[in-house]
mmCIF file of C-alpha atoms in Angstrom:
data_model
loop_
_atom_site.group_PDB
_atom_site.id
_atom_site.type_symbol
_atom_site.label_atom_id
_atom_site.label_comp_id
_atom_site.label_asym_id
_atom_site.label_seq_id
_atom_site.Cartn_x
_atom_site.Cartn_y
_atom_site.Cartn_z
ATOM 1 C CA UNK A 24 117.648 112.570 107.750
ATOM 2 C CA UNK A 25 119.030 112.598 103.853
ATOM 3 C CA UNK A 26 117.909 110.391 101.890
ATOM 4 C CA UNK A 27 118.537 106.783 101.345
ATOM 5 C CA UNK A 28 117.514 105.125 97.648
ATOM 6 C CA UNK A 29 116.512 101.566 98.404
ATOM 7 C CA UNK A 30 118.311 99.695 96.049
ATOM 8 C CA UNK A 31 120.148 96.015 95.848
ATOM 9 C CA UNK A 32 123.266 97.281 98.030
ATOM 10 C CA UNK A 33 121.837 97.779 101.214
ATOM 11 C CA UNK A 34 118.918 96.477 103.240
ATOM 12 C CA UNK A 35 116.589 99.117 104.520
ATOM 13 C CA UNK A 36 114.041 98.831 107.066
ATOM 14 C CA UNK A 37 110.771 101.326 107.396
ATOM 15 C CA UNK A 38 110.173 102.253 110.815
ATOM 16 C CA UNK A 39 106.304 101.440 111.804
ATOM 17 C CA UNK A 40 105.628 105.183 113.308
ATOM 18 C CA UNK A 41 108.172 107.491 111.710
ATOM 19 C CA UNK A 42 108.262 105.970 107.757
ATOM 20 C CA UNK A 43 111.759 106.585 108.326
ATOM 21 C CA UNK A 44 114.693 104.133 106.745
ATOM 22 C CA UNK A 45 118.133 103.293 108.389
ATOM 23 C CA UNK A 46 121.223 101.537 106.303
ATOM 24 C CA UNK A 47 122.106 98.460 107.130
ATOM 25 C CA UNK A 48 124.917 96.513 106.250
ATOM 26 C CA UNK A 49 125.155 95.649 102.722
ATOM 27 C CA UNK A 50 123.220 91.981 101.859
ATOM 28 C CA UNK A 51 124.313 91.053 98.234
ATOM 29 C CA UNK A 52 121.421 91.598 95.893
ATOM 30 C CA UNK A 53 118.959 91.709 97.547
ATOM 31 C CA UNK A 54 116.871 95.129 99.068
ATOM 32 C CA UNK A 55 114.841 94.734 102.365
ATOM 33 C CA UNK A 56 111.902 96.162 103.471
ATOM 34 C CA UNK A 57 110.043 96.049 106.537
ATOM 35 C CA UNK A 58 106.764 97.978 107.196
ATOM 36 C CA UNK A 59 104.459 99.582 109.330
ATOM 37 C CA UNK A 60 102.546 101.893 106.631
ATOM 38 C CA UNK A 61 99.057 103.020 107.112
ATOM 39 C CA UNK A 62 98.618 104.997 103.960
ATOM 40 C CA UNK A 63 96.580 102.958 101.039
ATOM 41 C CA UNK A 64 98.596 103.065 97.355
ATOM 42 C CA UNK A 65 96.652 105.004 94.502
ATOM 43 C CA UNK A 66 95.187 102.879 91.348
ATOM 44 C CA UNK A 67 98.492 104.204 89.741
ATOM 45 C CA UNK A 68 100.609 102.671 92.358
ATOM 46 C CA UNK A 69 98.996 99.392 92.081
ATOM 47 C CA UNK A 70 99.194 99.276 88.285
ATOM 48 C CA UNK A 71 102.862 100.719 88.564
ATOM 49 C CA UNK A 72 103.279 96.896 90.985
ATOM 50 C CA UNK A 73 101.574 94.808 88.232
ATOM 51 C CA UNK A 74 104.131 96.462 85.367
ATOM 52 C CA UNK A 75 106.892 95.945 87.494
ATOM 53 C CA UNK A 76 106.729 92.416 88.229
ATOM 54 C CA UNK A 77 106.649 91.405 84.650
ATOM 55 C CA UNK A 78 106.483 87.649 84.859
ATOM 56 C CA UNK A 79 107.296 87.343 88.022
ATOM 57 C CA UNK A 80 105.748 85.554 90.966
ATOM 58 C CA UNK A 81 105.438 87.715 94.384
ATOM 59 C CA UNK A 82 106.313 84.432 96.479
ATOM 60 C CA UNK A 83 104.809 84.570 100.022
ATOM 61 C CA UNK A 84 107.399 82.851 102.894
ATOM 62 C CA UNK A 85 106.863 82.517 106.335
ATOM 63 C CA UNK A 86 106.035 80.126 109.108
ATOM 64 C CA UNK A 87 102.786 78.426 109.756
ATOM 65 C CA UNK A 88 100.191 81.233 111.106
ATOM 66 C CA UNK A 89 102.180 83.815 109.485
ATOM 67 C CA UNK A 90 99.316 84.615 107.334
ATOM 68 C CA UNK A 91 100.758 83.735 104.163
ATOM 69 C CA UNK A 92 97.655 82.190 102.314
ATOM 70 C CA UNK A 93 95.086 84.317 104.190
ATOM 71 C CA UNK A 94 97.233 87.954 103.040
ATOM 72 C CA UNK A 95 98.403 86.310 99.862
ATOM 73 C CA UNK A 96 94.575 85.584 98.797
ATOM 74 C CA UNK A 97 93.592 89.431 99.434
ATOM 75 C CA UNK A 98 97.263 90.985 97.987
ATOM 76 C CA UNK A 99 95.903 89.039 94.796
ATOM 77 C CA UNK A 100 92.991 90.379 95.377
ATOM 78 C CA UNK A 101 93.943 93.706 95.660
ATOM 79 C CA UNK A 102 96.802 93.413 92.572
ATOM 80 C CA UNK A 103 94.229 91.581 90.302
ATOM 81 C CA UNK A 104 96.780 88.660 90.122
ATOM 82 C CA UNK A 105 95.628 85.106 90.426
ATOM 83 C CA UNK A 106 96.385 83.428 93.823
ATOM 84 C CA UNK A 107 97.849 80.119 94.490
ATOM 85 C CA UNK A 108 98.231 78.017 97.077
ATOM 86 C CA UNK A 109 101.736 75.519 96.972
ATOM 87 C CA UNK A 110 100.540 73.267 99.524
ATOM 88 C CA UNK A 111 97.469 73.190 97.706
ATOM 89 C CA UNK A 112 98.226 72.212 94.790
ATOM 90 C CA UNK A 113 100.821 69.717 96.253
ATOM 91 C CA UNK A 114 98.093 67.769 98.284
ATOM 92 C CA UNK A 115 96.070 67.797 94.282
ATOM 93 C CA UNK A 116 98.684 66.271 92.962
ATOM 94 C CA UNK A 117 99.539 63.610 95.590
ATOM 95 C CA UNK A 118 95.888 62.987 96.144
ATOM 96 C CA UNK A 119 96.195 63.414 99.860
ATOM 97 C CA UNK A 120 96.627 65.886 102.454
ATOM 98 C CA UNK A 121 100.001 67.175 103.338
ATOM 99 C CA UNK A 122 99.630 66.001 106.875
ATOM 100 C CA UNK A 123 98.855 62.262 105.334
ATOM 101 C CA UNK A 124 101.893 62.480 103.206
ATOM 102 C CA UNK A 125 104.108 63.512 105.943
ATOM 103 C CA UNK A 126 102.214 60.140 108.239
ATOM 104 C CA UNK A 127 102.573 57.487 104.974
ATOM 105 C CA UNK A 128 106.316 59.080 103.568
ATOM 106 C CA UNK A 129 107.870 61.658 105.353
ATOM 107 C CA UNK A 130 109.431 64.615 105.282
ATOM 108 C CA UNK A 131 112.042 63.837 102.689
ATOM 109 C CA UNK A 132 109.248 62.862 100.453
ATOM 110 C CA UNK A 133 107.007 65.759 100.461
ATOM 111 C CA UNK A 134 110.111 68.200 100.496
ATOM 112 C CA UNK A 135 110.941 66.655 96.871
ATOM 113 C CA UNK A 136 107.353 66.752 95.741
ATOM 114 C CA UNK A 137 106.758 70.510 97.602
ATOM 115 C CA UNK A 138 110.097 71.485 95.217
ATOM 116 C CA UNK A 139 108.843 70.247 91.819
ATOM 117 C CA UNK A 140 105.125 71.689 92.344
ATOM 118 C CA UNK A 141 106.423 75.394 93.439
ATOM 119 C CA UNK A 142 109.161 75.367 90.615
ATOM 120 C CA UNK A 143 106.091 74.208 87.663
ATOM 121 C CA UNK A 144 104.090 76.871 89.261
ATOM 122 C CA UNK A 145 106.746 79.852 88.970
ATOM 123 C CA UNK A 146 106.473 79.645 85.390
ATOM 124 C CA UNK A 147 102.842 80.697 86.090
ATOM 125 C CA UNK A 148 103.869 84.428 86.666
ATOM 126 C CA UNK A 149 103.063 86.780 87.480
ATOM 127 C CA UNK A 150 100.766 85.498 90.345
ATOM 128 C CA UNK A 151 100.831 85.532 94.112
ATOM 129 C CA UNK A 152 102.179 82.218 95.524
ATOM 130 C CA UNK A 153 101.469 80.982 99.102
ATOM 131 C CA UNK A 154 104.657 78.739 99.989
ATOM 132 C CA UNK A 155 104.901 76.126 102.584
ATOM 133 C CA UNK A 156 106.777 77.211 106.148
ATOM 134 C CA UNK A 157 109.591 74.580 104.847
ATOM 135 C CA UNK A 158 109.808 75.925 101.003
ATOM 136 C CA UNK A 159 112.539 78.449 101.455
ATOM 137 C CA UNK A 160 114.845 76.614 103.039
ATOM 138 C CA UNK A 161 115.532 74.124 100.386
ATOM 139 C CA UNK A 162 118.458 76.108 98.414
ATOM 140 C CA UNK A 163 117.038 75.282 94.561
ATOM 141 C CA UNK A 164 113.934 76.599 95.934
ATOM 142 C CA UNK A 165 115.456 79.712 96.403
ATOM 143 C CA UNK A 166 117.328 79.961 93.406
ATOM 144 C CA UNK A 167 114.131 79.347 91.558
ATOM 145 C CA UNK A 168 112.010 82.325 93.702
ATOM 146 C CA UNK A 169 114.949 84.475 93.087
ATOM 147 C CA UNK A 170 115.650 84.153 88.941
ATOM 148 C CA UNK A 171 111.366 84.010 88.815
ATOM 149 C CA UNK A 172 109.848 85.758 91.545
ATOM 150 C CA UNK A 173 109.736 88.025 94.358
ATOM 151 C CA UNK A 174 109.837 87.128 97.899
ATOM 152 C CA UNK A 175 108.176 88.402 100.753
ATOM 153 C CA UNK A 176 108.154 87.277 104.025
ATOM 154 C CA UNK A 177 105.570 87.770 106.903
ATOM 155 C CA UNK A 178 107.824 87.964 109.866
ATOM 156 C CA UNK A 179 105.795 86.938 113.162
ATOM 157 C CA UNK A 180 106.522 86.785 116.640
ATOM 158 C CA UNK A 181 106.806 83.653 118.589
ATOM 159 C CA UNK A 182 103.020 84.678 120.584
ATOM 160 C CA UNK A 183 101.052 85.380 117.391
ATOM 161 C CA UNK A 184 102.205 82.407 115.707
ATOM 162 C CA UNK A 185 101.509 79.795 118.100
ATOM 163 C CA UNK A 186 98.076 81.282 119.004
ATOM 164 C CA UNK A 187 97.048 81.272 115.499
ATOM 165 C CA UNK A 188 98.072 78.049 115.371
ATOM 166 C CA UNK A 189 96.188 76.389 117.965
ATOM 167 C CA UNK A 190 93.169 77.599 115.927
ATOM 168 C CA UNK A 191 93.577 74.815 113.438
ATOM 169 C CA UNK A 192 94.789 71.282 113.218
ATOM 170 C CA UNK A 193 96.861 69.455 110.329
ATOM 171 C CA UNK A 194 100.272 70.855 111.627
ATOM 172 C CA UNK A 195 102.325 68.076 111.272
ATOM 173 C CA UNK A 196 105.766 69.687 112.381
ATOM 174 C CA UNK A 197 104.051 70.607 115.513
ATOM 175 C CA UNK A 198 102.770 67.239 116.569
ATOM 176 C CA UNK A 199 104.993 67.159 119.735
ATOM 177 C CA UNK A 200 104.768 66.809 123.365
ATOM 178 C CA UNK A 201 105.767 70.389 123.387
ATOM 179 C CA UNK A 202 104.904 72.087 120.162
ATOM 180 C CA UNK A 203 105.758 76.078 121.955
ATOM 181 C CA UNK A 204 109.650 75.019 122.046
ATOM 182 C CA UNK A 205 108.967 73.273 118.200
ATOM 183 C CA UNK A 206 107.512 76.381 117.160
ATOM 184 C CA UNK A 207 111.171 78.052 118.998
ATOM 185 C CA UNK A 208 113.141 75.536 117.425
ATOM 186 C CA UNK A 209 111.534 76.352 113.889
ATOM 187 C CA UNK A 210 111.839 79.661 114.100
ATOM 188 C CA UNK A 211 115.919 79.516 115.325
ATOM 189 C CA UNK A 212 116.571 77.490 111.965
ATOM 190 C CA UNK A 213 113.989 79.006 109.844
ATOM 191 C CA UNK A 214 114.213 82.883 110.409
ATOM 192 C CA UNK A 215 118.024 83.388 109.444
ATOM 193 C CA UNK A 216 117.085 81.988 105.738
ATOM 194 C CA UNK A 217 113.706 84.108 105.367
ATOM 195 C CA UNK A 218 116.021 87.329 105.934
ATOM 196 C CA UNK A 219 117.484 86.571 102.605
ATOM 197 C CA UNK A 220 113.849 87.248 100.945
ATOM 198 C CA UNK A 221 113.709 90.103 99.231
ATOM 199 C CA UNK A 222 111.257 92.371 101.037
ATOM 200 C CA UNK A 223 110.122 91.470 104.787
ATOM 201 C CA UNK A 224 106.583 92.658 106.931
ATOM 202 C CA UNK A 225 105.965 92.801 110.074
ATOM 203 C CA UNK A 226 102.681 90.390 110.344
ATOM 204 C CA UNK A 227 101.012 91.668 113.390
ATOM 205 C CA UNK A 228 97.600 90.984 115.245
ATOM 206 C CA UNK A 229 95.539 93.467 113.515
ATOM 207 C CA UNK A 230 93.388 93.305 110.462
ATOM 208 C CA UNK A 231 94.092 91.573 107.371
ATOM 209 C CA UNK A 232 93.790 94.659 105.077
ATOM 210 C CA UNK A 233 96.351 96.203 107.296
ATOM 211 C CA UNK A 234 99.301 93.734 106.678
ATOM 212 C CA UNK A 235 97.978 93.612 103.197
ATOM 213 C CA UNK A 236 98.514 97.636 102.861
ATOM 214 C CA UNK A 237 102.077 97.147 104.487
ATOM 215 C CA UNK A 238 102.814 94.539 101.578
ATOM 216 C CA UNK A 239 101.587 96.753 98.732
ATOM 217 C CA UNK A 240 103.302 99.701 100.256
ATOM 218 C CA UNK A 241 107.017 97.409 100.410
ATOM 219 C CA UNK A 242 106.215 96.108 96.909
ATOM 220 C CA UNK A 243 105.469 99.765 95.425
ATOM 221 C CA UNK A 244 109.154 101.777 97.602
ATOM 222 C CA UNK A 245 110.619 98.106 95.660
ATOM 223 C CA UNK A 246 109.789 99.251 92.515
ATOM 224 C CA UNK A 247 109.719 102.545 93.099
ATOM 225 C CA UNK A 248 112.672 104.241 95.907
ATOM 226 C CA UNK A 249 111.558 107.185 95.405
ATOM 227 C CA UNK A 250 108.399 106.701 97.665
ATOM 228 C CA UNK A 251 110.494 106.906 100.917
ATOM 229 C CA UNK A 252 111.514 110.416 99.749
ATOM 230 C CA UNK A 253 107.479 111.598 99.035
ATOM 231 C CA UNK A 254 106.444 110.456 102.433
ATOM 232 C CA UNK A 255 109.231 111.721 104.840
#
C-alpha cells in the first residue's frame, strides 16, 4: 500500500491488526485517527507529544463510561501533564454535585455553567482535560477545544458503555425507565458531533494502559505522519 501522510485534508483510520491507514473522504481541518496499536512510544516520542502541543489542552470527549477521566488521569500520567477533571471542577464551583444541579436547575443551567468552567480551564494548557458526555456538543465549546486544544474521543460501543455504567450511580441523563434505549438515543445524537474531534480511539474492554498506549500512539502519527510509514 503507498503511503498516505496524515494531514488536515483527509481523515485516516489505523486498522487494529494490520497498522494500516485507508483515505477517507476529506473532513475540513481536521485529521482522524483511530487505533489499535500495541507498540509503547520511546521517551523521545513522548517528549516529541509534550513539544508539540505547545499550549494546548489534549481535551478528552466521549460518553459516560467511555473512560475519559479514568485514561485521561494515566495519559497525564504518562505525558507528565497535569490532569483535570471539567465536571470536577464544575461541581467546586457550584458547591454541589452535578447530579444535584441537574435535580435543583436543570440541564440548561449546568450546560451554561459546564461552558464557562471548560473555556477558564483551556487557558490552563497544556494539560489533559476530562470533558463531560454533553461538552462537545455545545458549538462555542467546540470552537474553544479547537483554537486551544486537541480533541480526542474514546469511541465505545453501545455493550461496554452501559455495563460500565451500571457500575456507578450519579448518571443523571440515564435516570429513565429504560436507560439501554437512553444510552441508544445518546449515542444517535451524540456520536455524529464527536467524529468532528480531531483524533478518535477505539475504547475497548481491556486494560487501561492499553487504550492509554493507543492514545499516545494517535497523538505521536498527529504530530508526527511519518510514524505510519516506520511501522508498515
Amino acid at each position: 500500500m503507498p503511503h498516505r501522510r496524515v494531514g488536515c485534508k483527509y481523515r485516516c483510520h489505523f486498522n487494529p491488526l494490520r497498522f494500516k491507514s485507508e483515505t477517507a473522504r476529506p473532513c475540513g481541518n481536521y485529521s482522524k485517527i483511530e487505533t489499535g496499536m500495541k507498540k509503547n512510544i520511546s521517551r523521545s516520542g513522548l517528549e516529541l507529544v509534550r513539544s508539540k502541543l505547545g499550549s494546548k489542552s489534549i481535551v478528552m470527549i466521549g460518553l459516560m463510561g467511555a473512560g475519559k477521566t479514568t485514561v485521561g488521569r494515566r495519559l497525564a500520567q504518562r505525558l507528565e501533564l497535569p490532569f483535570v477533571d471539567a465536571d470536577h471542577e464544575i461541581e467546586r464551583a457550584a458547591g454541589m454535585s452535578v447530579s444535584d444541579i441537574f435535580a435543583q436547575h436543570g440541564e440548561s443551567y449546568f450546560r451554561d455553567g459546564e461552558r464557562k468552567v471548560i473555556a477558564r480551564l483551556l487557558s490552563n494548557g497544556p494539560q489533559v482535560l476530562a470533558t463531560g458526555g454533553g461538552a462537545f456538543m455545545d458549538a462555542e465549546t467546540r470552537a474553544n477545544i479547537a483554537d486551544t486544544g486537541l480533541s480526542l474521543w474514546l469511541k465505545c460501543s453501545h455493550k461496554l458503555l452501559m455495563k460500565r455504567v451500571r457500575k456507578r450511580g450519579g448518571r443523571p441523563l440515564l435516570d429513565a425507565n429504560n436507560p439501554d434505549a437512553v444510552m441508544q438515543e445518546l449515542m444517535d445524537k451524540r456520536y455524529p458531533v464527536y467524529g468532528l474531534a480531531d483524533l478518535s480511539i477505539i475504547s475497548r474492554d481491556v486494560s487501561h494502559s492499553t487504550i492509554v498506549n493507543d492514545a499516545i500512539r494517535a497523538l505521536h502519527a498527529h504530530f508526527d505522519p511519518d510514524l505510519e510509514q516506520q511501522n508498515q
